[in-house]
mmCIF file of C-alpha atoms in Angstrom:
data_model
loop_
_atom_site.group_PDB
_atom_site.id
_atom_site.type_symbol
_atom_site.label_atom_id
_atom_site.label_comp_id
_atom_site.label_asym_id
_atom_site.label_seq_id
_atom_site.Cartn_x
_atom_site.Cartn_y
_atom_site.Cartn_z
ATOM 1 C CA MET A 8 0.000 0.000 0.000
ATOM 2 C CA LYS A 9 1.285 3.440 -0.970
ATOM 3 C CA PHE A 10 0.137 6.681 0.618
ATOM 4 C CA GLY A 11 -0.167 10.044 -1.101
ATOM 5 C CA VAL A 12 -0.278 13.158 1.093
ATOM 6 C CA VAL A 13 -1.718 16.291 -0.518
ATOM 7 C CA THR A 14 -0.354 19.721 0.380
ATOM 8 C CA PHE A 15 -2.589 22.751 -0.165
ATOM 9 C CA PRO A 16 -1.579 26.379 0.450
ATOM 10 C CA GLY A 17 -2.169 26.680 4.194
ATOM 11 C CA SER A 18 -1.734 23.011 5.050
ATOM 12 C CA ASN A 19 0.229 22.689 8.284
ATOM 13 C CA CYS A 20 -0.094 19.005 9.165
ATOM 14 C CA ASP A 21 1.126 17.535 5.887
ATOM 15 C CA GLN A 22 4.663 16.895 7.132
ATOM 16 C CA ASP A 23 3.319 15.462 10.390
ATOM 17 C CA MET A 24 1.340 12.990 8.290
ATOM 18 C CA VAL A 25 4.327 12.130 6.095
ATOM 19 C CA ASP A 26 6.543 11.624 9.140
ATOM 20 C CA ALA A 27 4.034 9.389 10.943
ATOM 21 C CA LEU A 28 3.497 7.168 7.907
ATOM 22 C CA ARG A 29 7.086 7.048 6.688
ATOM 23 C CA ASN A 30 9.043 6.938 9.938
ATOM 24 C CA ASP A 31 6.651 5.491 12.510
ATOM 25 C CA LEU A 32 4.845 3.018 10.240
ATOM 26 C CA ASN A 33 7.532 2.408 7.584
ATOM 27 C CA GLN A 34 5.160 3.060 4.699
ATOM 28 C CA GLU A 35 5.898 4.391 1.215
ATOM 29 C CA VAL A 36 4.714 8.003 0.984
ATOM 30 C CA ILE A 37 4.461 10.240 -2.078
ATOM 31 C CA ALA A 38 4.017 13.997 -1.640
ATOM 32 C CA LEU A 39 1.277 15.524 -3.799
ATOM 33 C CA TRP A 40 0.836 19.211 -4.688
ATOM 34 C CA HIS A 41 -2.572 20.874 -5.006
ATOM 35 C CA LYS A 42 -1.897 22.145 -8.550
ATOM 36 C CA ASP A 43 -0.986 18.713 -9.877
ATOM 37 C CA LYS A 44 -3.512 16.202 -11.191
ATOM 38 C CA ASP A 45 -1.597 12.995 -11.808
ATOM 39 C CA LEU A 46 -2.538 10.057 -9.567
ATOM 40 C CA SER A 47 -1.525 7.402 -12.082
ATOM 41 C CA MET A 48 1.105 6.038 -9.679
ATOM 42 C CA PHE A 49 -1.668 4.930 -7.290
ATOM 43 C CA SER A 50 -3.962 1.919 -7.550
ATOM 44 C CA THR A 51 -7.289 1.535 -5.774
ATOM 45 C CA GLU A 52 -5.411 -0.493 -3.142
ATOM 46 C CA ASP A 53 -3.508 2.661 -2.166
ATOM 47 C CA CYS A 54 -4.617 5.624 -0.086
ATOM 48 C CA ILE A 55 -4.692 9.419 -0.537
ATOM 49 C CA LEU A 56 -4.587 11.585 2.585
ATOM 50 C CA LEU A 57 -5.864 15.140 2.974
ATOM 51 C CA PRO A 58 -4.115 16.636 6.009
ATOM 52 C CA GLY A 59 -5.120 19.273 8.518
ATOM 53 C CA GLY A 60 -4.442 22.980 8.329
ATOM 54 C CA PHE A 61 -6.158 25.946 6.741
ATOM 55 C CA SER A 62 -6.340 25.191 3.021
ATOM 56 C CA TYR A 63 -6.373 28.404 0.986
ATOM 57 C CA GLY A 64 -6.624 30.291 4.289
ATOM 58 C CA ASP A 65 -10.078 28.779 4.989
ATOM 59 C CA TYR A 66 -11.561 31.753 3.150
ATOM 60 C CA LEU A 67 -15.264 31.501 2.354
ATOM 61 C CA ARG A 68 -15.695 28.226 4.320
ATOM 62 C CA CYS A 69 -13.240 25.607 5.498
ATOM 63 C CA GLY A 70 -12.442 23.397 2.518
ATOM 64 C CA ALA A 71 -14.767 25.260 0.143
ATOM 65 C CA ILE A 72 -11.979 26.520 -2.111
ATOM 66 C CA ALA A 73 -9.795 23.428 -1.865
ATOM 67 C CA LYS A 74 -12.485 21.302 -3.479
ATOM 68 C CA PHE A 75 -11.878 23.180 -6.758
ATOM 69 C CA SER A 76 -8.128 22.456 -6.866
ATOM 70 C CA PRO A 77 -6.841 20.313 -9.749
ATOM 71 C CA MET A 78 -5.674 17.638 -7.320
ATOM 72 C CA MET A 79 -9.077 17.377 -5.654
ATOM 73 C CA GLN A 80 -10.735 16.763 -9.003
ATOM 74 C CA SER A 81 -8.417 13.773 -9.377
ATOM 75 C CA VAL A 82 -9.007 12.680 -5.782
ATOM 76 C CA VAL A 83 -12.767 12.642 -6.393
ATOM 77 C CA GLU A 84 -12.250 10.465 -9.470
ATOM 78 C CA PHE A 85 -9.908 8.200 -7.503
ATOM 79 C CA ALA A 86 -12.478 7.790 -4.723
ATOM 80 C CA ASN A 87 -15.302 7.132 -7.165
ATOM 81 C CA LYS A 88 -13.241 4.270 -8.627
ATOM 82 C CA GLY A 89 -12.906 2.720 -5.169
ATOM 83 C CA GLY A 90 -9.582 4.213 -4.045
ATOM 84 C CA ARG A 91 -9.147 4.910 -0.360
ATOM 85 C CA VAL A 92 -9.176 8.531 0.768
ATOM 86 C CA ILE A 93 -8.722 9.832 4.317
ATOM 87 C CA GLY A 94 -9.362 13.419 5.392
ATOM 88 C CA VAL A 95 -8.166 14.580 8.806
ATOM 89 C CA CYS A 96 -9.463 17.827 10.330
ATOM 90 C CA ASN A 97 -9.325 20.302 7.411
ATOM 91 C CA GLY A 98 -9.191 17.243 5.167
ATOM 92 C CA PHE A 99 -12.515 16.081 6.637
ATOM 93 C CA GLN A 100 -13.954 19.521 5.900
ATOM 94 C CA ILE A 101 -12.724 19.294 2.301
ATOM 95 C CA LEU A 102 -14.314 15.866 1.829
ATOM 96 C CA CYS A 103 -17.667 17.198 3.003
ATOM 97 C CA GLU A 104 -17.397 20.257 0.756
ATOM 98 C CA ALA A 105 -16.470 18.041 -2.198
ATOM 99 C CA GLY A 106 -19.538 15.875 -1.647
ATOM 100 C CA LEU A 107 -17.550 12.721 -0.896
ATOM 101 C CA LEU A 108 -18.986 12.657 2.631
ATOM 102 C CA PRO A 109 -22.375 13.877 3.888
ATOM 103 C CA GLY A 110 -22.878 16.671 6.399
ATOM 104 C CA ALA A 111 -20.777 19.692 7.315
ATOM 105 C CA LEU A 112 -18.308 20.909 9.924
ATOM 106 C CA LEU A 113 -19.547 24.003 11.771
ATOM 107 C CA LYS A 114 -17.944 26.357 14.277
ATOM 108 C CA ASN A 115 -17.284 24.799 17.648
ATOM 109 C CA GLN A 116 -20.158 25.196 20.058
ATOM 110 C CA ASN A 117 -18.087 27.370 22.393
ATOM 111 C CA GLN A 118 -16.980 29.565 19.435
ATOM 112 C CA GLN A 119 -13.336 28.983 20.376
ATOM 113 C CA PHE A 120 -10.404 27.137 18.856
ATOM 114 C CA ILE A 121 -9.837 23.857 20.715
ATOM 115 C CA CYS A 122 -6.434 22.179 20.983
ATOM 116 C CA LYS A 123 -6.180 19.277 23.435
ATOM 117 C CA ASN A 124 -6.227 15.512 23.821
ATOM 118 C CA ILE A 125 -9.656 13.920 23.657
ATOM 119 C CA PHE A 126 -10.929 10.377 23.901
ATOM 120 C CA MET A 127 -12.885 8.689 21.163
ATOM 121 C CA LYS A 128 -13.944 5.150 20.446
ATOM 122 C CA SER A 129 -15.310 3.033 17.636
ATOM 123 C CA GLU A 130 -18.041 0.449 17.727
ATOM 124 C CA ASN A 131 -17.753 -0.145 13.980
ATOM 125 C CA THR A 132 -16.197 -3.408 12.807
ATOM 126 C CA HIS A 133 -17.317 -2.894 9.205
ATOM 127 C CA THR A 134 -14.474 -0.659 7.935
ATOM 128 C CA SER A 135 -10.770 -1.264 7.437
ATOM 129 C CA ILE A 136 -9.830 1.821 9.443
ATOM 130 C CA THR A 137 -11.761 0.743 12.569
ATOM 131 C CA LYS A 138 -11.673 -3.052 12.451
ATOM 132 C CA GLU A 139 -8.757 -3.363 14.869
ATOM 133 C CA VAL A 140 -9.511 -0.437 17.182
ATOM 134 C CA THR A 141 -13.065 -1.162 18.307
ATOM 135 C CA GLY A 142 -13.953 -1.269 21.960
ATOM 136 C CA ARG A 143 -11.361 0.675 23.892
ATOM 137 C CA PRO A 144 -11.082 4.473 24.004
ATOM 138 C CA LEU A 145 -8.249 6.063 22.033
ATOM 139 C CA MET A 146 -6.544 9.265 23.182
ATOM 140 C CA ILE A 147 -6.068 11.475 20.124
ATOM 141 C CA PRO A 148 -5.376 15.250 19.859
ATOM 142 C CA VAL A 149 -7.824 17.689 18.288
ATOM 143 C CA ALA A 150 -6.944 21.165 16.995
ATOM 144 C CA HIS A 151 -9.789 22.969 15.271
ATOM 145 C CA GLY A 152 -12.130 25.930 15.363
ATOM 146 C CA GLU A 153 -14.760 24.423 13.095
ATOM 147 C CA GLY A 154 -15.065 20.792 14.011
ATOM 148 C CA ARG A 155 -18.695 20.461 15.065
ATOM 149 C CA TYR A 156 -20.097 17.781 12.810
ATOM 150 C CA TYR A 157 -23.658 18.459 11.690
ATOM 151 C CA ALA A 158 -26.197 16.684 9.484
ATOM 152 C CA ASP A 159 -29.978 16.530 9.468
ATOM 153 C CA GLU A 160 -31.751 13.798 11.411
ATOM 154 C CA ALA A 161 -32.487 11.653 8.357
ATOM 155 C CA THR A 162 -28.823 11.700 7.330
ATOM 156 C CA LEU A 163 -27.724 10.889 10.870
ATOM 157 C CA ASP A 164 -30.140 7.976 11.092
ATOM 158 C CA ASN A 165 -28.789 6.639 7.799
ATOM 159 C CA LEU A 166 -25.185 6.998 8.956
ATOM 160 C CA PHE A 167 -25.860 4.868 12.007
ATOM 161 C CA ALA A 168 -28.074 2.383 10.167
ATOM 162 C CA ASN A 169 -25.416 1.869 7.464
ATOM 163 C CA ASN A 170 -22.512 1.609 9.935
ATOM 164 C CA GLN A 171 -20.899 4.766 8.548
ATOM 165 C CA VAL A 172 -20.036 6.323 11.915
ATOM 166 C CA LEU A 173 -16.347 5.636 12.520
ATOM 167 C CA PHE A 174 -15.628 7.313 15.850
ATOM 168 C CA ARG A 175 -17.545 9.056 18.620
ATOM 169 C CA TYR A 176 -16.221 11.295 21.376
ATOM 170 C CA CYS A 177 -16.198 9.600 24.779
ATOM 171 C CA ASP A 178 -14.622 9.906 28.210
ATOM 172 C CA GLU A 179 -11.517 7.970 29.253
ATOM 173 C CA PHE A 180 -13.706 5.035 30.274
ATOM 174 C CA GLY A 181 -15.518 4.857 26.935
ATOM 175 C CA ASN A 182 -18.757 6.504 28.011
ATOM 176 C CA ILE A 183 -20.306 8.517 25.175
ATOM 177 C CA ILE A 184 -21.511 11.520 27.140
ATOM 178 C CA GLU A 185 -22.090 15.205 26.436
ATOM 179 C CA SER A 186 -19.265 16.387 28.692
ATOM 180 C CA ALA A 187 -16.762 14.396 26.596
ATOM 181 C CA ASN A 188 -17.825 16.154 23.387
ATOM 182 C CA PRO A 189 -15.237 18.908 22.739
ATOM 183 C CA ASN A 190 -17.070 20.819 20.008
ATOM 184 C CA GLY A 191 -20.791 20.053 20.218
ATOM 185 C CA ALA A 192 -20.844 17.587 17.314
ATOM 186 C CA VAL A 193 -24.244 15.957 16.853
ATOM 187 C CA ARG A 194 -24.437 12.561 18.548
ATOM 188 C CA ASN A 195 -20.767 12.941 19.582
ATOM 189 C CA ILE A 196 -19.618 12.115 16.037
ATOM 190 C CA ALA A 197 -15.862 12.440 15.522
ATOM 191 C CA GLY A 198 -15.559 10.644 12.170
ATOM 192 C CA ILE A 199 -17.619 9.069 9.399
ATOM 193 C CA CYS A 200 -17.207 7.215 6.112
ATOM 194 C CA ASN A 201 -19.146 6.941 2.863
ATOM 195 C CA LYS A 202 -21.521 4.075 2.073
ATOM 196 C CA GLU A 203 -18.834 2.300 0.058
ATOM 197 C CA ARG A 204 -16.442 2.459 3.050
ATOM 198 C CA ASN A 205 -13.468 3.756 1.094
ATOM 199 C CA VAL A 206 -13.658 7.473 2.030
ATOM 200 C CA PHE A 207 -12.984 8.338 5.668
ATOM 201 C CA GLY A 208 -13.147 11.661 7.502
ATOM 202 C CA MET A 209 -12.281 12.488 11.098
ATOM 203 C CA MET A 210 -11.558 15.622 13.121
ATOM 204 C CA PRO A 211 -8.991 14.197 15.609
ATOM 205 C CA HIS A 212 -5.371 13.921 14.427
ATOM 206 C CA PRO A 213 -4.024 10.322 14.543
ATOM 207 C CA GLU A 214 -0.729 11.444 12.997
ATOM 208 C CA ARG A 215 -0.070 13.459 16.165
ATOM 209 C CA ALA A 216 -0.380 10.327 18.276
ATOM 210 C CA SER A 217 1.800 7.899 16.348
ATOM 211 C CA SER A 218 5.214 8.243 17.943
ATOM 212 C CA GLU A 219 6.706 6.949 21.162
ATOM 213 C CA ALA A 220 8.572 10.261 21.377
ATOM 214 C CA LEU A 221 5.194 11.969 21.832
ATOM 215 C CA GLY A 222 4.194 9.531 24.553
ATOM 216 C CA ASN A 223 1.167 8.287 22.660
ATOM 217 C CA ARG A 224 0.796 5.747 19.852
ATOM 218 C CA ASP A 225 -3.000 5.371 19.823
ATOM 219 C CA GLY A 226 -3.197 7.099 16.442
ATOM 220 C CA GLN A 227 -0.803 4.585 14.937
ATOM 221 C CA LEU A 228 -3.355 1.852 15.649
ATOM 222 C CA ILE A 229 -5.823 3.518 13.246
ATOM 223 C CA PHE A 230 -3.341 3.602 10.371
ATOM 224 C CA GLN A 231 -2.210 0.062 11.148
ATOM 225 C CA SER A 232 -5.793 -1.182 11.015
ATOM 226 C CA LEU A 233 -6.150 0.315 7.532
ATOM 227 C CA ILE A 234 -2.868 -1.261 6.376
ATOM 228 C CA ASN A 235 -3.632 -4.692 7.834
ATOM 229 C CA ASN A 236 -7.124 -4.798 6.342
ATOM 230 C CA ASN A 237 -6.241 -3.464 2.901
#
């Protein structure tokens, strides 16, 4: 499995992602630039990653301009052919804006930027990215001002019915409670996937919890689950 990491103007987590995949997980990583379009070096068994940051300065709306970049046009085509795509934080916002994932990311409920460790857990055994991390809470950092996931009730019901909810915010014991929700996301949703289970979006940053030097490798488990269940 190869990984491609896209850099947009304003990306600031792209090198974190490259480092986690290349140095902590020993994976092949290819850097991709927003003005390029060529993804011919990737097969549908590979994975494209959209990192966190402030693509194009987050002008208009987070991710709203990035969806028009040449690279994103190719990423959409790649995803529609079954290729794996992961969006983290701003990358999640871009995926929603591009129509690859339902819903939207709104301003945090407290109207403030949040940067801290949170706990989240998965009860979803139906996707490659969650198959090996179900059950126990994972401690993963968040860093966002607009991370409050929102969708209408019908969409939310469908997400749960179709096993498209990847992660939900919880406390350190795994309880999914309001006080453990850092941004006011509906139903404590921290990450979702599409119906085909090849496009994944999440607000927490697993690449920032993938190194022993950082004292936390919970994020590495998410990437490893994807690799092992390719």
